[in-house]
Amino acid sequence: MGAGIGLVGAIAARNGKPEKVLSFEANAGLIQHINTLYRLNDLQDRIEVRNEVLISAPNPPETVAFHIRNSYLGSSLIDTDKRATTRVEVPTARYDEVRRDFAPTVLLMDIEGGELDFLRHASLEGIRAIVLEFHPAAYGKEGMRECKSILERAGFAKVPEHCTRQVWTCTFDASLRPPVPDMGWSCDQQTLEGAIVVPPADSGFVQPVGVLESNGSYHGAGALWRNGRALTVAPPMPQGDLTLREGTWLWGGVLWAHFGHFLVESTARLWALETLGSDIDGILFVPKRPKTGEEVQPFQKDFIELMGSDLPVVSLTAPTRVERLIVPGQGFGLGTMITGTQPFRDAIAARFGRDVPAEGPEKLYISRSGLPSGRGNLVGETELEAKLSAEGYVIYHPEKHDLRSQIATYKAARQIIAAEGSALHLLAMVADPAAQVAIVVRRPSGATRNLEQHLMSFAGITPLTIVQLARSWKPLGAAKPRLWMGELDMPALQSALAEGGFISSKSDTWAPLDPKEVQERLGGQFEEVA
């Protein structure tokens, strides 16, 4: 794409000896020279050039404007500066049709800024390699980053020795694509001989952490993904002699100390416990934060025991060579993976808490009021608890109970109202499909959708999601939305619960919260969110 005077395409056709090369060049004045070059090198049967602009966006126009400069190198679809140009109209071709009929496996792209729009719409299925030049002068550094992000999310990794800052050569690796619930590497497992596990050296949202194969190449199927983004990326090959861990071990991934992230992200590979064909020596994790070191918390051990496993659980703090490492795909996670793969859902249904009998009240309110202030609480939750107690609900603080007790309680409940939070992820894994669930939203967040989908895909429960906040408050200054506090609109909340069948519709109207009392509770540490 962007044949220029035909030199790059001709070299690819002559030296690479592909079956066929198809070139596109918008500048009609170059086509004669390109074809002459092909004939002079006896390539006319292998390479073809078309005077068209290849468009990946749906419903392209018949023609597009092209701006020709004195130097063909600067001619572009984008007229970005004050240099003299001649505008011409160029016919378009549809990429989806070319992809269907020509079935390209390699893209070479130098289209003076048009690559961003092309990548936004193009399917890269079937492409094994791409070489392209970025043009930040046309779309800025943000546009260049977006191009790279599109390629990375499609499973392409740059080949550093053939790249510069603005020219990338990248090749496709299926294991570098984001996991999806119903196909691909998320449902597979591989056994690696002599794999190297690399823990994090520093804290960070995205970390160079994970599994290297014995030759030092990155094993992408060992990565942790969230919302289509890899949170662990290829680490460098460790230097020096490495400790050898003998035996066969299961790769568990990143070990989160945060309860919710542990439930959704650290458990994502435990589905393999249901499918392993041979004995293993234990489960290997790396800590999310280096400061936690080798610590494996009681609730983390309890979860794995509740999966029917008494295997050792190890958190590695130094690069280690493992004699034999089984790497299951990521079967669960936030974003697109929240529904879980079928093998993951099957393993949870068959193994998790299966020997825990249901024991507890039928009406349950899962509260956050016992958590420290500033954890994303609900303003007015104590008032809500009093009203729900009068309706026969038992107020439940899950952080005061071990996992076995929580599972027993959730299994027994038939009407459950919960302040939106991590406890709902555990509920989704064990709830009776006949139970009714209402989620009281405490913040504007995509996390609510994750909870809804988790409940639907694992328990078959469609929850009643109640968004009835009079105001939202956040800590002074910059603060993440997970720390915001929602002020309940008590009368509206009462109406929603009554309409959903969770409380009586004949009770006295709940009084709204007093704004002055709310301000006194919050003190001077919070400000209202506009």
Coordinates of C-alpha atoms in Angstrom, one line a residue, residues 213-529:
E213 CA 10.4 -20.7 27.1
S214 CA 13.7 -22.6 27.6
N215 CA 15.3 -20.6 24.7
G216 CA 14.3 -17.3 26.3
S217 CA 11.4 -16.5 23.9
Y218 CA 8.3 -15.1 25.5
H219 CA 5.3 -17.4 26.1
G220 CA 2.4 -15.1 25.5
A221 CA -0.2 -17.6 26.7
G222 CA 1.1 -17.0 30.2
A223 CA 0.1 -13.3 30.2
L224 CA -2.6 -11.6 32.3
W225 CA -5.1 -9.6 30.2
R226 CA -7.8 -7.1 31.3
N227 CA -10.3 -5.3 29.1
G228 CA -8.3 -6.4 26.0
R229 CA -5.0 -5.1 27.4
A230 CA -2.1 -7.1 28.5
L231 CA -1.1 -6.2 32.1
T232 CA 2.0 -8.4 31.9
V233 CA 4.4 -8.1 29.0
A234 CA 7.5 -9.9 27.8
P235 CA 10.3 -9.6 30.5
P236 CA 13.9 -9.6 29.5
M237 CA 15.9 -12.9 29.8
P238 CA 17.3 -13.1 33.4
Q239 CA 21.1 -13.0 33.6
G240 CA 23.3 -15.5 35.5
D241 CA 22.5 -18.9 36.9
L242 CA 18.9 -19.6 37.8
T243 CA 17.5 -21.7 40.6
L244 CA 15.9 -24.9 39.3
R245 CA 12.5 -25.9 40.6
E246 CA 12.2 -29.6 40.0
G247 CA 9.0 -31.4 39.1
T248 CA 5.8 -30.5 37.3
W249 CA 4.1 -27.3 38.3
L250 CA 0.9 -25.5 37.2
W251 CA 1.3 -21.8 36.2
G252 CA -1.2 -19.8 38.3
G253 CA -0.2 -16.3 37.0
V254 CA -0.3 -13.1 39.0
L255 CA -1.2 -13.4 42.7
W256 CA -3.3 -10.4 43.8
A257 CA -3.7 -9.5 47.5
H258 CA -6.8 -7.5 46.6
F259 CA -9.8 -9.8 47.2
G260 CA -11.8 -8.9 44.1
H261 CA -8.8 -9.0 41.7
F262 CA -7.7 -12.3 43.2
L263 CA -11.2 -13.8 42.6
V264 CA -11.4 -12.7 39.0
E265 CA -7.7 -12.7 37.9
S266 CA -5.6 -15.0 40.1
T267 CA -8.0 -17.9 39.8
A268 CA -8.3 -17.7 36.0
R269 CA -6.0 -20.7 35.3
L270 CA -7.3 -23.0 38.0
W271 CA -9.7 -24.6 35.6
A272 CA -6.8 -26.9 34.7
L273 CA -7.2 -28.7 38.0
E274 CA -10.3 -30.3 36.5
T275 CA -8.6 -31.5 33.3
L276 CA -5.0 -32.4 34.3
G277 CA -4.1 -35.9 33.1
S278 CA -1.3 -36.4 35.6
D279 CA -0.1 -35.4 39.1
I280 CA 1.6 -32.1 39.6
D281 CA 3.8 -30.8 42.4
G282 CA 2.1 -27.5 43.1
I283 CA 0.9 -24.2 41.7
L284 CA 3.3 -21.4 40.9
F285 CA 2.4 -17.7 41.1
V286 CA 4.3 -14.4 41.0
P287 CA 3.2 -11.6 43.3
K288 CA 1.5 -8.5 41.8
R289 CA 3.6 -6.3 44.1
P290 CA 7.1 -7.3 44.9
K291 CA 6.8 -6.1 48.5
T292 CA 4.4 -8.9 49.3
G293 CA 7.2 -11.3 48.5
E294 CA 6.5 -15.0 49.1
E295 CA 3.4 -14.5 51.2
V296 CA 0.3 -16.5 50.3
Q297 CA -2.6 -15.2 52.3
P298 CA -5.0 -17.6 54.1
F299 CA -8.0 -16.6 51.9
Q300 CA -5.9 -17.4 48.8
K301 CA -5.0 -20.8 50.1
D302 CA -8.6 -21.4 51.2
F303 CA -9.9 -20.7 47.7
I304 CA -7.5 -23.3 46.1
E305 CA -8.5 -25.8 48.8
L306 CA -12.1 -25.1 48.0
M307 CA -11.3 -26.0 44.4
G308 CA -10.5 -29.5 45.8
S309 CA -6.7 -29.1 45.8
D310 CA -4.3 -29.5 48.7
L311 CA -1.3 -28.8 46.5
P312 CA 1.5 -26.4 47.7
V313 CA 1.0 -22.9 46.5
V314 CA 4.2 -20.9 45.9
S315 CA 4.8 -17.2 45.1
L316 CA 8.1 -16.8 43.4
T317 CA 10.2 -13.8 44.1
A318 CA 13.2 -14.5 41.9
P319 CA 13.6 -15.7 38.3
T320 CA 13.4 -19.5 38.4
R321 CA 13.8 -22.3 35.8
V322 CA 11.0 -24.9 36.2
E323 CA 11.7 -28.4 35.1
R324 CA 8.2 -28.8 33.7
L325 CA 5.5 -26.1 33.6
I326 CA 1.9 -26.5 32.6
V327 CA 0.5 -23.2 31.3
P328 CA -3.3 -23.1 31.0
G329 CA -4.9 -20.3 29.1
Q330 CA -6.6 -17.4 31.0
G331 CA -10.1 -18.7 31.5
F332 CA -11.5 -15.7 33.3
G333 CA -10.9 -12.0 33.8
L334 CA -12.3 -8.5 33.7
G335 CA -13.8 -7.1 30.5
T336 CA -14.4 -9.5 27.7
M337 CA -13.3 -12.5 29.8
I338 CA -15.8 -11.9 32.6
T339 CA -18.2 -14.6 31.2
G340 CA -15.4 -17.1 31.6
T341 CA -14.6 -19.9 29.2
Q342 CA -16.7 -23.1 29.3
P343 CA -13.8 -25.1 30.8
F344 CA -13.5 -22.4 33.6
R345 CA -17.2 -22.4 34.3
D346 CA -17.3 -26.2 34.3
A347 CA -14.4 -26.4 36.8
I348 CA -16.1 -23.9 39.2
A349 CA -19.4 -25.7 39.0
A350 CA -17.8 -29.1 39.6
R351 CA -15.2 -28.3 42.2
F352 CA -15.6 -24.9 44.0
G353 CA -17.1 -25.3 47.4
R354 CA -18.9 -28.5 46.5
D355 CA -18.7 -29.9 50.0
V356 CA -19.9 -26.7 51.7
P357 CA -23.6 -27.1 52.7
A358 CA -26.0 -24.1 52.4
E359 CA -26.5 -22.5 55.8
G360 CA -27.8 -19.0 56.5
P361 CA -30.8 -16.7 56.2
E362 CA -32.9 -16.5 53.1
K363 CA -32.9 -12.7 53.1
L364 CA -29.4 -11.2 53.0
Y365 CA -28.0 -7.7 52.7
I366 CA -24.3 -7.8 51.7
S367 CA -22.9 -4.6 53.3
R368 CA -19.8 -2.4 52.8
S369 CA -20.4 -0.4 55.9
G370 CA -17.7 -2.2 57.9
L371 CA -15.0 -1.4 55.5
P372 CA -12.6 1.6 56.3
S373 CA -13.8 5.0 55.1
G374 CA -12.5 5.9 51.7
R375 CA -13.0 2.5 50.2
G376 CA -15.8 3.5 47.9
N377 CA -18.6 3.4 50.5
L378 CA -22.3 4.3 50.3
V379 CA -23.3 7.4 52.2
G380 CA -26.5 6.4 53.9
E381 CA -25.7 2.7 54.2
T382 CA -26.4 2.5 57.9
E383 CA -29.9 4.0 57.3
L384 CA -30.4 1.5 54.5
E385 CA -29.4 -1.4 56.8
A386 CA -31.9 -0.3 59.4
K387 CA -34.7 -0.2 56.8
L388 CA -33.7 -3.6 55.4
S389 CA -33.5 -5.2 58.9
A390 CA -37.1 -4.1 59.4
E391 CA -37.9 -6.0 56.2
G392 CA -36.4 -9.2 57.6
Y393 CA -33.0 -9.0 56.0
V394 CA -29.8 -10.1 57.8
I395 CA -27.0 -7.6 57.5
Y396 CA -23.9 -9.5 56.4
H397 CA -20.3 -8.2 56.5
P398 CA -18.3 -10.7 54.4
E399 CA -14.9 -9.4 55.4
K400 CA -15.6 -10.8 58.9
H401 CA -16.1 -14.3 57.7
D402 CA -13.8 -16.9 56.1
L403 CA -14.5 -18.2 52.6
R404 CA -16.3 -21.4 53.7
S405 CA -18.7 -19.4 55.8
Q406 CA -19.4 -16.9 53.0
I407 CA -20.1 -19.7 50.5
A408 CA -22.5 -21.4 52.9
T409 CA -24.3 -18.1 53.5
Y410 CA -24.5 -17.3 49.8
K411 CA -25.8 -20.7 48.9
A412 CA -28.6 -20.4 51.4
A413 CA -29.8 -17.0 50.5
R414 CA -32.9 -16.5 48.2
Q415 CA -33.3 -12.8 48.2
I416 CA -30.0 -10.9 48.2
I417 CA -29.4 -7.1 48.1
A418 CA -25.8 -6.1 47.9
A419 CA -23.8 -2.9 47.8
E420 CA -21.8 -3.1 44.6
G421 CA -18.4 -4.7 45.3
S422 CA -16.1 -7.6 45.1
A423 CA -18.3 -9.9 47.3
L424 CA -20.7 -10.2 44.3
H425 CA -17.9 -12.1 42.3
L426 CA -17.9 -14.8 45.0
L427 CA -21.6 -14.8 45.1
A428 CA -21.8 -15.4 41.3
M429 CA -19.6 -18.5 41.7
V430 CA -21.9 -20.3 44.2
A431 CA -25.4 -18.7 44.2
D432 CA -28.5 -20.7 43.7
P433 CA -29.9 -19.9 40.2
A434 CA -33.3 -19.4 41.8
A435 CA -32.1 -16.6 44.0
Q436 CA -33.0 -13.0 43.3
V437 CA -30.2 -10.4 43.4
A438 CA -30.3 -6.6 43.5
I439 CA -27.1 -4.5 43.1
V440 CA -27.1 -1.1 44.8
V441 CA -24.6 0.9 42.6
R442 CA -22.3 3.1 44.6
R443 CA -20.3 4.8 41.8
P444 CA -20.3 5.4 38.0
S445 CA -18.1 2.5 36.8
G446 CA -17.8 -0.2 34.2
A447 CA -17.3 -2.6 37.1
T448 CA -21.1 -2.8 37.5
R449 CA -21.4 -4.4 34.1
N450 CA -18.7 -6.9 35.0
L451 CA -20.7 -8.0 38.0
E452 CA -23.9 -8.3 36.0
Q453 CA -22.3 -10.4 33.4
H454 CA -20.6 -12.6 36.0
L455 CA -23.9 -13.3 37.7
M456 CA -25.6 -14.1 34.4
S457 CA -23.0 -16.3 32.9
F458 CA -22.1 -18.4 36.0
A459 CA -25.4 -18.5 38.0
G460 CA -27.9 -17.7 35.3
I461 CA -29.2 -14.8 37.4
T462 CA -30.2 -11.5 35.9
P463 CA -29.7 -9.0 38.7
L464 CA -31.8 -5.9 39.4
T465 CA -29.3 -3.1 39.1
I466 CA -30.3 0.0 41.0
V467 CA -28.7 3.4 40.3
Q468 CA -30.3 5.7 42.8
L469 CA -27.7 8.2 44.0
A470 CA -28.6 11.7 45.0
R471 CA -25.0 12.8 44.7
S472 CA -21.5 11.4 44.2
W473 CA -18.5 12.4 46.3
K474 CA -14.8 12.0 45.8
P475 CA -11.7 12.5 48.0
L476 CA -10.2 16.0 47.5
G477 CA -7.9 16.3 44.6
A478 CA -7.2 13.6 42.0
A479 CA -9.0 10.4 43.0
K480 CA -9.8 7.2 41.1
P481 CA -13.6 6.5 40.7
R482 CA -13.3 3.3 42.8
L483 CA -12.7 5.7 45.8
W484 CA -15.8 7.8 45.1
M485 CA -18.7 7.6 47.5
G486 CA -22.4 7.5 46.4
E487 CA -25.0 9.3 48.5
L488 CA -28.2 7.2 48.4
D489 CA -31.5 8.7 47.3
M490 CA -33.5 6.8 49.9
P491 CA -37.0 7.3 48.6
A492 CA -36.0 6.4 45.0
L493 CA -34.1 3.4 46.3
Q494 CA -37.1 2.2 48.3
S495 CA -39.3 2.5 45.2
A496 CA -36.9 0.5 43.1
L497 CA -36.6 -2.3 45.7
A498 CA -40.3 -2.5 46.1
E499 CA -41.0 -2.6 42.4
G500 CA -38.4 -5.4 42.1
G501 CA -40.2 -7.4 44.8
F502 CA -37.4 -7.2 47.4
I503 CA -39.3 -5.3 50.0
S504 CA -42.9 -4.5 50.8
S505 CA -44.6 -1.8 48.8
K506 CA -46.8 -0.9 51.8
S507 CA -44.0 0.4 54.1
D508 CA -43.8 4.1 55.1
T509 CA -41.8 6.2 52.7
W510 CA -38.1 6.3 53.5
A511 CA -36.9 9.8 54.4
P512 CA -34.2 11.4 52.3
L513 CA -30.8 12.0 53.8
D514 CA -30.3 15.4 55.4
P515 CA -27.7 17.3 53.3
K516 CA -26.2 18.9 56.4
E517 CA -25.7 15.6 58.2
V518 CA -24.1 14.2 55.0
Q519 CA -21.7 17.1 54.9
E520 CA -20.9 16.6 58.6
R521 CA -20.2 12.9 58.1
L522 CA -17.9 13.6 55.2
G523 CA -16.1 16.4 56.9
G524 CA -13.7 18.4 54.8
Q525 CA -12.2 15.4 53.0
F526 CA -14.6 15.1 50.1
E527 CA -16.0 17.2 47.4
E528 CA -19.1 16.8 45.3
V529 CA -18.7 15.4 41.8

